[in-house]
Amino acid sequence: HMAAPLSVGRLDGCEVDCPLHKGRFDLRTGDTVRFPTTGGLDPDGGYHPPWAPAGAPPKPEPSDDKARARAATRVRRLRYYPVRVRGDAIEVAIPA
């Protein structure tokens, strides 16, 4: 998720929009309501490919939620740990 702050996205009932790629997720179940895009979204909701044609000027950054999310996004390495579910508990094996 690139650590994009979902607090910048839109909340509608129990569904939240990712501010970077406009995916929509149900906070109750974790289900995907709308899959994220892999290209760019314009402020008006239109889609453009993530690249620009040769010689074309770069697209300006949108001054909306997506731009604010990008400014706050940091990509970090994640550590993965073995996990298992036992009854109502989730156990994580964290090295000492």
Coordinates of C-alpha atoms in Angstrom, one line a residue, residues 38-41 47-53:
T38 CA -2.4 1.0 -11.9
G39 CA -2.2 4.2 -14.0
G40 CA -3.0 7.8 -13.1
L41 CA -6.2 9.4 -12.1
Y47 CA -7.7 8.0 -16.3
H48 CA -4.4 8.6 -18.0
P49 CA -1.5 6.1 -18.6
P50 CA 1.3 6.5 -16.1
W51 CA 3.7 7.5 -18.9
A52 CA 3.8 10.6 -21.1
P53 CA 4.3 10.5 -24.9

